[in-house]
Coordinates of C-alpha atoms and ligand atoms in Angstrom, one line a residue:
X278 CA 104.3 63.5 79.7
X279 CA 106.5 60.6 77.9
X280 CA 108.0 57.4 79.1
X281 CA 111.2 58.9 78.7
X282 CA 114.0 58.9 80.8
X283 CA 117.5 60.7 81.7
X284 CA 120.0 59.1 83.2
X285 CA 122.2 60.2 86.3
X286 CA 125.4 58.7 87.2
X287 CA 127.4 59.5 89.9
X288 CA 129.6 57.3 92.5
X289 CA 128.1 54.1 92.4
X290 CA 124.7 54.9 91.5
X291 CA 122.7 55.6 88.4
X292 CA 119.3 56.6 88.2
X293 CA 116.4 57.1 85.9
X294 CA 114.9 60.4 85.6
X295 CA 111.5 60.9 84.6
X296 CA 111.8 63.4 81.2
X297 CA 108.0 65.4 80.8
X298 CA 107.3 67.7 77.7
X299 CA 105.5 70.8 77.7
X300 CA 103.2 72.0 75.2
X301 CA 106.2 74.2 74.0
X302 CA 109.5 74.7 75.6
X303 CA 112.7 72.5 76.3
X304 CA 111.9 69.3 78.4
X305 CA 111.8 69.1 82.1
X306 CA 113.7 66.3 83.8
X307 CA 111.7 65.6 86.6
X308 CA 114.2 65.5 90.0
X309 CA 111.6 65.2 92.8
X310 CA 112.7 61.6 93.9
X311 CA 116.3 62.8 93.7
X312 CA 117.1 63.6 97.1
X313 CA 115.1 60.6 98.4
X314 CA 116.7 58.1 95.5
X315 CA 120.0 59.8 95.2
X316 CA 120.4 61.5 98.8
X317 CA 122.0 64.4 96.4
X318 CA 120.3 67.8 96.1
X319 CA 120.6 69.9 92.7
X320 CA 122.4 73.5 93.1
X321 CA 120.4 76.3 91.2
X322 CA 121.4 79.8 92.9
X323 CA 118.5 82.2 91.0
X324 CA 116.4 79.1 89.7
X325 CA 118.3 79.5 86.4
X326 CA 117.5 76.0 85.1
X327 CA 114.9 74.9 87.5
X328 CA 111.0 74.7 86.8
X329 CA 109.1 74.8 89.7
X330 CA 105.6 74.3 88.8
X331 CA 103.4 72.9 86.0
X332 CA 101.3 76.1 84.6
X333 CA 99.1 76.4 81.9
X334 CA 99.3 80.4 81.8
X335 CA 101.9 82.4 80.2
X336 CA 104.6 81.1 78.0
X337 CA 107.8 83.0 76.7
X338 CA 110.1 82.0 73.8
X339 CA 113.2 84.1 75.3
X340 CA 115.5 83.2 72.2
X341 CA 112.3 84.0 70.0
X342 CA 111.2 87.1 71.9
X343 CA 107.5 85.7 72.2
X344 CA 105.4 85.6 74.8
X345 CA 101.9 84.2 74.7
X346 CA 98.5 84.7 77.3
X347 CA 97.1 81.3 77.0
X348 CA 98.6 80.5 74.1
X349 CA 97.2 84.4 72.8
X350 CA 100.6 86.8 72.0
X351 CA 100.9 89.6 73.2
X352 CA 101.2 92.1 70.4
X353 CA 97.8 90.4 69.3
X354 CA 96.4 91.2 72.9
X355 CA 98.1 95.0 73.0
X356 CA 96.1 95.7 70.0
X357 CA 92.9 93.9 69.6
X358 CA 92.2 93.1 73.3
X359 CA 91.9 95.0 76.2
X360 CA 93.2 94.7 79.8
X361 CA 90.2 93.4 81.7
X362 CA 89.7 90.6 78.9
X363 CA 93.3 89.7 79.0
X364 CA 92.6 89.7 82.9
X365 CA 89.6 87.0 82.2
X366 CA 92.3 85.1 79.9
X367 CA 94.7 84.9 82.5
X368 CA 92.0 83.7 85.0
X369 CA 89.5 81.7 83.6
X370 CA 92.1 80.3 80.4
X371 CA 89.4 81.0 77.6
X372 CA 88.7 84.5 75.6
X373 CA 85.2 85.6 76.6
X374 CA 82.0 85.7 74.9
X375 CA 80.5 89.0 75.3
X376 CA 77.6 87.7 77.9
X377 CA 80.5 86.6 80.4
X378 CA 82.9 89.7 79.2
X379 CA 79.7 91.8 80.9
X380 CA 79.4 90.2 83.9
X381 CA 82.8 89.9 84.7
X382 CA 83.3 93.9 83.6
X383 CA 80.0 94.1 86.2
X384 CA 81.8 92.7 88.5
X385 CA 84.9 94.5 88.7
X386 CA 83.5 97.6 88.0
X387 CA 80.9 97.1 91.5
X388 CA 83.6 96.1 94.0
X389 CA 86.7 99.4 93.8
X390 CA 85.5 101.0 96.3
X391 CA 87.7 100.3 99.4
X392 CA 86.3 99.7 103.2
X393 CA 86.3 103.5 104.4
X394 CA 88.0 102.7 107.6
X395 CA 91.4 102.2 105.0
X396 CA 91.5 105.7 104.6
X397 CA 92.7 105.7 107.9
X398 CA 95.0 103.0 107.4
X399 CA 96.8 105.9 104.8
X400 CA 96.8 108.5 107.2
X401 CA 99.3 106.9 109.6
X402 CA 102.0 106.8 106.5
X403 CA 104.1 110.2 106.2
X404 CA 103.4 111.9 103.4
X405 CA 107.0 111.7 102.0
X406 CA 106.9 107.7 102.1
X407 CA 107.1 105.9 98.5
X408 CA 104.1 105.0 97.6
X409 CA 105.0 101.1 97.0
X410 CA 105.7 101.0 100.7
X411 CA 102.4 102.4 101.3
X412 CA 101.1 99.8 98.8
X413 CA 102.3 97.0 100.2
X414 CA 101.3 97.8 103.6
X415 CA 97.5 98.5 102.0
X416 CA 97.3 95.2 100.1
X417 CA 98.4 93.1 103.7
X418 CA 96.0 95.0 105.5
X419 CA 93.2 94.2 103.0
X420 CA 93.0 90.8 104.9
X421 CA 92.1 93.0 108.0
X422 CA 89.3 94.1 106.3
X423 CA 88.0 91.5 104.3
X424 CA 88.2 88.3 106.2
X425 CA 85.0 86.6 104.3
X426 CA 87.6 86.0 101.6
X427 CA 90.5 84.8 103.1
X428 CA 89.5 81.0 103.6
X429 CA 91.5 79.5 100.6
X430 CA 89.8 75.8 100.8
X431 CA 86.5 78.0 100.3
X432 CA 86.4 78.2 96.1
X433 CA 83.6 80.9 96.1
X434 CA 85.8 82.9 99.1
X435 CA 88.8 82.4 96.6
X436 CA 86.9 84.2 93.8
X437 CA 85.6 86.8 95.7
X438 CA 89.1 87.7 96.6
X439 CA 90.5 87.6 93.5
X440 CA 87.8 89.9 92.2
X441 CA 88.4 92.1 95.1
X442 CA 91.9 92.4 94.6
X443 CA 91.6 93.1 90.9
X444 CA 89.0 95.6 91.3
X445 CA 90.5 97.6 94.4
X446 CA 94.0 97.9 93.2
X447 CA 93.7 101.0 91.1
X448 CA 91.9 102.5 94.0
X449 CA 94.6 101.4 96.3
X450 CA 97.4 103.0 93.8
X451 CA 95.1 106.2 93.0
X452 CA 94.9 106.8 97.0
X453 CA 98.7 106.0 97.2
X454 CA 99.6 108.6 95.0
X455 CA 96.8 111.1 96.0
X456 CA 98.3 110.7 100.1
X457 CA 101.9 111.7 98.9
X458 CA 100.8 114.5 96.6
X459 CA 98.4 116.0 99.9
X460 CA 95.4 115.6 97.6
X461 CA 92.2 114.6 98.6
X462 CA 91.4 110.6 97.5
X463 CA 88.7 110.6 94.6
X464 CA 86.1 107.7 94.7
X465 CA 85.7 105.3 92.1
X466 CA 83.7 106.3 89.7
X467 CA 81.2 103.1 87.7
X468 CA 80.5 105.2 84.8
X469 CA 84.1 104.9 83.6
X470 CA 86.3 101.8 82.1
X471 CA 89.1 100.5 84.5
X472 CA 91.9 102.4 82.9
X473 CA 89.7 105.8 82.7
X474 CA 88.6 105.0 85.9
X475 CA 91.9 104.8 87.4
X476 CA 93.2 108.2 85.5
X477 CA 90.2 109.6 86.5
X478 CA 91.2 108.9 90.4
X479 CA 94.6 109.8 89.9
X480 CA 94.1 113.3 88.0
X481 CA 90.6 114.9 89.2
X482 CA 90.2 117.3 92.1
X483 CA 86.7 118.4 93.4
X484 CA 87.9 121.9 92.8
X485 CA 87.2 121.2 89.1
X486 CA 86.6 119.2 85.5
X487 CA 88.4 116.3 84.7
X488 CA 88.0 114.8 81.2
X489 CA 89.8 111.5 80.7
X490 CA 90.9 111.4 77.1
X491 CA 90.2 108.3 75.5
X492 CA 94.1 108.2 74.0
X493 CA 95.8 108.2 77.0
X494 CA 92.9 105.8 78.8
X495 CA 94.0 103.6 75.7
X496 CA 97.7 103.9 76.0
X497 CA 97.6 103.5 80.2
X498 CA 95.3 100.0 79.6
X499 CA 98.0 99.1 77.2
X500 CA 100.5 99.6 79.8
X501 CA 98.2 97.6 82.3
X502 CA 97.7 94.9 79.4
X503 CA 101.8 94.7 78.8
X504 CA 102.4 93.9 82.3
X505 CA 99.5 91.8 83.1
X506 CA 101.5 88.5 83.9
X507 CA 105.1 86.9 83.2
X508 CA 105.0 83.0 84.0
X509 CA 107.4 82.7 87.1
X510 CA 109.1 85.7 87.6
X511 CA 110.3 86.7 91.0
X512 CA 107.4 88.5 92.1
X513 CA 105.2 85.7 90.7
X514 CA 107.2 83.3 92.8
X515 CA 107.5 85.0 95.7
X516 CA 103.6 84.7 95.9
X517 CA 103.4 80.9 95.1
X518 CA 106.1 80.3 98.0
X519 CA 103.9 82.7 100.2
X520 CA 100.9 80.9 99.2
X521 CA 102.2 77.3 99.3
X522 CA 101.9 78.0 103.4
X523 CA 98.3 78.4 103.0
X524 CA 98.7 81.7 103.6
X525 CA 95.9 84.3 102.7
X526 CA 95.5 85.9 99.1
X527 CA 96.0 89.3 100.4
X528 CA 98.6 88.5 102.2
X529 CA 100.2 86.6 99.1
X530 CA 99.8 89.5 97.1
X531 CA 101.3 92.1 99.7
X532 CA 104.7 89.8 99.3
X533 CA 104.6 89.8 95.6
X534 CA 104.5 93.5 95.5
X535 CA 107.3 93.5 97.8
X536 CA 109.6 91.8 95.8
X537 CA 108.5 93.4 92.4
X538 CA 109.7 97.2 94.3
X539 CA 113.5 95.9 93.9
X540 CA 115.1 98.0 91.1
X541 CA 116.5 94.8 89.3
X542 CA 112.6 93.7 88.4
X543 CA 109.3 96.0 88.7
X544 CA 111.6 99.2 90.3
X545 CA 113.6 99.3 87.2
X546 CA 111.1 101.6 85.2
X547 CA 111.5 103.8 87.6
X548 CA 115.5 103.5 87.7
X549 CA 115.6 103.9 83.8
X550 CA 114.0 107.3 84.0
X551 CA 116.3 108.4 86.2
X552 CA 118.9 106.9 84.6
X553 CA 117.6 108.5 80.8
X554 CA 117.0 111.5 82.8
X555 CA 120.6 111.9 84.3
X556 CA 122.5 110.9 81.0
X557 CA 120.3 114.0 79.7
X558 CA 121.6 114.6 76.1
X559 CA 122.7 112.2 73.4
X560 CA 126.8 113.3 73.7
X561 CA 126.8 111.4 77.0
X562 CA 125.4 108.2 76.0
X563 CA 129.2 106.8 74.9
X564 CA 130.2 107.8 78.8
X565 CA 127.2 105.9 80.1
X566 CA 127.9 102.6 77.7
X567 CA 131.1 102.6 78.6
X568 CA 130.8 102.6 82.8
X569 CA 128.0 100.1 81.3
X570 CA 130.3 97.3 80.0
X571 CA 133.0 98.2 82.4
X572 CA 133.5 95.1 85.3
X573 CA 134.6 97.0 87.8
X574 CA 131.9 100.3 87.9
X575 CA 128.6 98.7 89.4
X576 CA 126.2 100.7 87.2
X577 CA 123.8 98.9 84.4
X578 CA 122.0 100.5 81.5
X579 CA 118.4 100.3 83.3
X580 CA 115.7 98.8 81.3
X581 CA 118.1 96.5 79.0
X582 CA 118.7 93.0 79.3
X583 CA 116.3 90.4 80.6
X584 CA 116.7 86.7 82.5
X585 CA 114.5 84.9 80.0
X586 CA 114.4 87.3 76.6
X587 CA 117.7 86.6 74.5
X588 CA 115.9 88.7 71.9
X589 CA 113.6 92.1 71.9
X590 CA 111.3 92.1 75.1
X591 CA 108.1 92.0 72.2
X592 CA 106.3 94.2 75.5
X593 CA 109.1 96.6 74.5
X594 CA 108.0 97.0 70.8
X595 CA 104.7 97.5 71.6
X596 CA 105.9 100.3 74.3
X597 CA 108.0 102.2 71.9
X598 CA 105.2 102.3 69.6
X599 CA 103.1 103.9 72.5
X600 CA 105.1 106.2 73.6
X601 CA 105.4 107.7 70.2
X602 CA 101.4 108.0 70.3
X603 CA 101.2 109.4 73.3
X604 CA 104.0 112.0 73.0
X605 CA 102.5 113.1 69.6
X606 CA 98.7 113.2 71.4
X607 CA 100.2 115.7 74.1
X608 CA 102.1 117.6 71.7
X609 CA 105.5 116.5 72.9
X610 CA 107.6 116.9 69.8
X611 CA 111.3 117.3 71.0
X612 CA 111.4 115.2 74.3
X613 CA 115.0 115.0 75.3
X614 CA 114.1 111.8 77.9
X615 CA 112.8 109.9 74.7
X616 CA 115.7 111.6 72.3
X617 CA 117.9 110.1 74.5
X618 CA 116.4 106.4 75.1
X619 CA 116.2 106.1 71.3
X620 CA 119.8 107.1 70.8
X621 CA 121.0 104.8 73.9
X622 CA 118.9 102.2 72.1
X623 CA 120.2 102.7 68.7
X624 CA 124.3 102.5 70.2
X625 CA 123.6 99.7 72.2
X626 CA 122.1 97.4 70.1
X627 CA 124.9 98.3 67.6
X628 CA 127.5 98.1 70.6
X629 CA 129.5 94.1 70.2
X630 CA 128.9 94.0 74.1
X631 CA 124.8 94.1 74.1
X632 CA 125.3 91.9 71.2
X633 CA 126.9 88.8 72.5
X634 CA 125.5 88.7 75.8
X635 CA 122.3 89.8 74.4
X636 CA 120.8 92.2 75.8
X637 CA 117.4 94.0 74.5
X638 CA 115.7 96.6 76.0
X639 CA 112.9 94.8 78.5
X640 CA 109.4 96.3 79.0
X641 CA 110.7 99.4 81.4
X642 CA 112.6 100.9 78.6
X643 CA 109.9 103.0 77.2
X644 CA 107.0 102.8 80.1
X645 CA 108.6 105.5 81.9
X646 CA 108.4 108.0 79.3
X647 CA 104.9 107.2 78.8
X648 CA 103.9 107.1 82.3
X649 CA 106.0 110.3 83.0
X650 CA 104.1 112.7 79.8
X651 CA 101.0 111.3 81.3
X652 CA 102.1 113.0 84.6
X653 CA 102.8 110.7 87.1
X654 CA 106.4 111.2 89.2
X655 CA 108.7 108.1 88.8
X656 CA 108.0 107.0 92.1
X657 CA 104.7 105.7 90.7
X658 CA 105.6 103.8 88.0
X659 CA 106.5 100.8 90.2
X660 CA 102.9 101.1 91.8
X661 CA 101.0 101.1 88.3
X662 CA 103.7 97.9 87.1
X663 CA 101.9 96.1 90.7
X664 CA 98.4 97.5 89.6
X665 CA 98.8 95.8 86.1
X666 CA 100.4 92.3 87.5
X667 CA 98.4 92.2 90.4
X668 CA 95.9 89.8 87.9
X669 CA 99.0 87.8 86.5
X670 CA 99.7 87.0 90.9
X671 CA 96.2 85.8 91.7
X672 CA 96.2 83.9 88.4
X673 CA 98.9 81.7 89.3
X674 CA 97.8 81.9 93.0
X675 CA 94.5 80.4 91.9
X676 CA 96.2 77.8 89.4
X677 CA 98.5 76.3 92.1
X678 CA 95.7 76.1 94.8
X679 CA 93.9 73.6 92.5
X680 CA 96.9 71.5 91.5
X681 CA 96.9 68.5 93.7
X682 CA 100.8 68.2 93.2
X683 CA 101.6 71.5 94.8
X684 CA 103.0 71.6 98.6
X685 CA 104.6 74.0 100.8
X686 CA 107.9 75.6 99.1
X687 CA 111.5 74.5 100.8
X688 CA 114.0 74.9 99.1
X689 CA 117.8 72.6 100.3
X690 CA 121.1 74.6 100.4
X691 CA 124.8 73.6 99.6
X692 CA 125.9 74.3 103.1
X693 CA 129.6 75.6 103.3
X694 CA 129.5 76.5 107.0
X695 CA 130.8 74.9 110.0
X696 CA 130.3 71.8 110.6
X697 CA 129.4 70.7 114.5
X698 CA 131.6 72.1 117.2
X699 CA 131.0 72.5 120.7
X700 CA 129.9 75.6 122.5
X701 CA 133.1 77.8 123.6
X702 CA 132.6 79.8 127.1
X703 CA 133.4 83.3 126.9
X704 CA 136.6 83.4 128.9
X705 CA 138.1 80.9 126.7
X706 CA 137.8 82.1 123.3
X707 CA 141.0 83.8 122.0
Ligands
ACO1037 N1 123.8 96.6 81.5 C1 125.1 96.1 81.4 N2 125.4 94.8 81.5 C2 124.4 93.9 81.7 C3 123.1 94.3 81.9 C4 122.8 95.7 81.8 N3 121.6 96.1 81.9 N4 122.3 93.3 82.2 C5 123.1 92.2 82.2 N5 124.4 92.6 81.9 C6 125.6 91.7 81.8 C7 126.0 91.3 83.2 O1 127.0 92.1 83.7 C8 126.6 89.9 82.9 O2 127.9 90.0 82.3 P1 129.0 88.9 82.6 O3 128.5 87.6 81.9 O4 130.2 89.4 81.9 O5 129.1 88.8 84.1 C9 125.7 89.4 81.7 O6 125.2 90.5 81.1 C10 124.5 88.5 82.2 O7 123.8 89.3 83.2 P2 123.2 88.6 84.6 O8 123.0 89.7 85.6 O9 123.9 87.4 84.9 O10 121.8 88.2 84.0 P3 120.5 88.0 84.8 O11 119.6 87.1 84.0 O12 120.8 87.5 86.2 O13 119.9 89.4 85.0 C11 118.6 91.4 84.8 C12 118.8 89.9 84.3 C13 118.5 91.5 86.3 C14 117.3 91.9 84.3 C15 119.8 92.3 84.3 O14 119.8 92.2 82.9 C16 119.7 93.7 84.8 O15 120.1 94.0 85.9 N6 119.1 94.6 83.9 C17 118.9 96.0 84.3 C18 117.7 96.1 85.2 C19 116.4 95.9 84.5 O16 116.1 96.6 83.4 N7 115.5 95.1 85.0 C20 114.1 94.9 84.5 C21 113.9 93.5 84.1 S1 112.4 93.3 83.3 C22 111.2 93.3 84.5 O17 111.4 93.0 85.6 C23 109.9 93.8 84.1

């Protein structure tokens, strides 16, 4: 914070401004008093230019194409860390030592198993629904189940919860994906890490082995690191506004993973796929870039362009890099899905277009393929994206139930409706 000050004039009035720095990042002028002061609102349609909440978590350089854990980046985190350290980062702010790393592993590890009445809670769902729908209606339920965590002015009932939620997730997901496929759901199992663990649920049946291999356990917690949290991002937000009610973690969550199914956020891995998919062979890209740039066709190159990143989505670089590993691991030499995205890639970044309003490929460029050779249908993908940010929610959750500024979310509108008129009977309206 500085004594620093912006001035606003308008009409007859001028005002001073508080002006706070950040740590990094442009300044924040400081409008809370505005409205009061000014009797003016500000206009921000999609929060463009509007910071609405002082966080110590994640931090992203869009022009620079950097994003950082707690001041950690996340190439450093992809490669040296793993995704339930990154999940203490994002929690607890500090790297563990290896004592709390245990415990905290411990933890997790002892609480996936979900109340066995939920497996009821599946069976009411059709078999053909998508499993995000199924998802969200799992994660609001969990407040059904586990009301000795849902007192959020209880600090040991708000850690319990958060550990729930991390821990049951992959179960949830797993069972998700088991419902729609007709298999039956595989229980946790301790002996394995969280990613194996969740393969493990995912791809055994009691009709035989399943070995996990440790490369794609490695690449899938890579995927769950990648996507681990995002500052305020609309997902993110959506549960801060849910939670600024005082509403209940689970509950919070269940919202979050709402909004993250929309195709222009956590759905669009699952639309670039399709999209890769449907432009099948590299002749076609031109068509596609094309109906791309053009104003008046609707369609969008999925998995390019970002809000924040004016530069590579670093998540993306990391991705690529994975999805070459993985491929090669499985013995997919000549996949036309990634033969294509690295082609599409390759015109569009070269395209003037892409250029100047620069857009990058995002993080849901190359997850797809990954998830895809690892055998999981598209409609999944969105579920594992909610699995992997489900820490980066409860993270912020937790962060703005102990900052004394925060209060219940409300946003003001720039009306253009009527203004008053009287009621009109029915017989006399023309
Ligand atoms: N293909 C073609 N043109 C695009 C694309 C794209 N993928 N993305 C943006 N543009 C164009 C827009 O048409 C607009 O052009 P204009 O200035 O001539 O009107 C300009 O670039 C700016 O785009 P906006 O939509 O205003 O940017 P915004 O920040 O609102 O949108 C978004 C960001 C939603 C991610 C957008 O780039 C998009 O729809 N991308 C495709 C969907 C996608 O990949 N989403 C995943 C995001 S990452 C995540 O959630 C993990």
């Amino acid at each position: 914070m500085t004594d620093r000050k912006a001035t606003l004039t308008f009409d007859n009035k001028t005002l001073e401004l508080p002006i706070h720095s950040p740590t990094v990042g442009p300044d924040v002028i400081d409008i809370r008093k505005l409205y009061a002061q000014g009797d003016v609102f500000t206009h921000d349609p999609g929060f463009t230019s509007t910071s609405a909440c002082e966080s110590t978590i994640t931090f992203i350089d869009g022009d620079k194409g950097e994003l950082l854990h707690r001041g950690y980046p996340i190439d450093q985190l992809a490669s040296k860390s793993h995704y339930l350290e990154v999940c203490y980062l994002l929690l607890y702010g500090e790297l563990p030592t290896a004592a709390e790393m245990e415990k905290f592993e411990n933890t997790i590890t002892r609480h996936t198993m979900l109340h066995e009445q939920m497996t009821y809670f599946y069976r009411g769902f059709r078999r053909d629904a998508h499993p995000m729908a199924i998802i969200v209606g799992v994660m609001g339920a969990m407040s059904a189940f586990y009301h000795d965590s849902t007192d959020i002015s209880d600090p040991r009932q708000r850690e319990i919860a958060t550990h729930r939620l991390i821990a049951k997730m992959p179960t949830i997901v797993a069972w998700a994906f088991k419902y729609s496929i007709g298999q039956p759901f595989v229980y946790p199992r301790n002996d394995l890490d969280y990613a194996a663990n969740f393969l493990n649920m995912c791809f055994s049946v009691p009709a035989e082995d399943y070995e996990v291999s440790p490369v794609l356990a490695r690449a899938m917690d890579r995927i769950f690191t990648l996507h681990a949290d995002h500052e305020q991002n609309a997902s993110t937000s959506t549960v801060r506004l849910a939670s600024s009610s005082g509403a209940n973690p689970f509950a919070c969550i269940a919202a979050g993973a709402a909004c993250l199914w929309g195709p222009a956020h956590g759905g669009a891995n699952q639309a670039c796929l399709e999209m890769l998919r449907k432009i099948g062979t590299v002749d076609k890209i031109p068509e596609y870039i094309a109906r791309a740039k053009d104003k008046d066709d609707p369609f969008r190159l999925m998995g390019f362009g970002h809000r924040v990143y004016k530069n590579f989505d670093p998540r993306a670089k990391v991705m690529k890099e994975s999805a070459d590993e993985v491929l090669d691991l499985l013995g997919i030499h000549d996949n036309p899905t990634l033969q294509v995205a690295k082609e599409l890639e390759r015109q569009a970044l070269e395209d003037p277009y892409f250029a100047e309003k620069k857009l990058f490929p995002n993080v849901d460029f190359y997850s797809g393929i990954i998830l895809e050779a690892m055998g999981f249908p598209t409609s999944m993908f969105t579920p594992i994206f909610a699995l992997s940010r489900t820490v980066g929610w409860i993270s912020q959750w937790k962060e703005q139930l102990s900052d004394p500024a925060h209060k219940i979310g409300r946003p003001r509108q720039l009306y253009t409706g009527h203004p008053f008129r009287d009621y009109v009977e029915v017989e006399d309206r023309g």
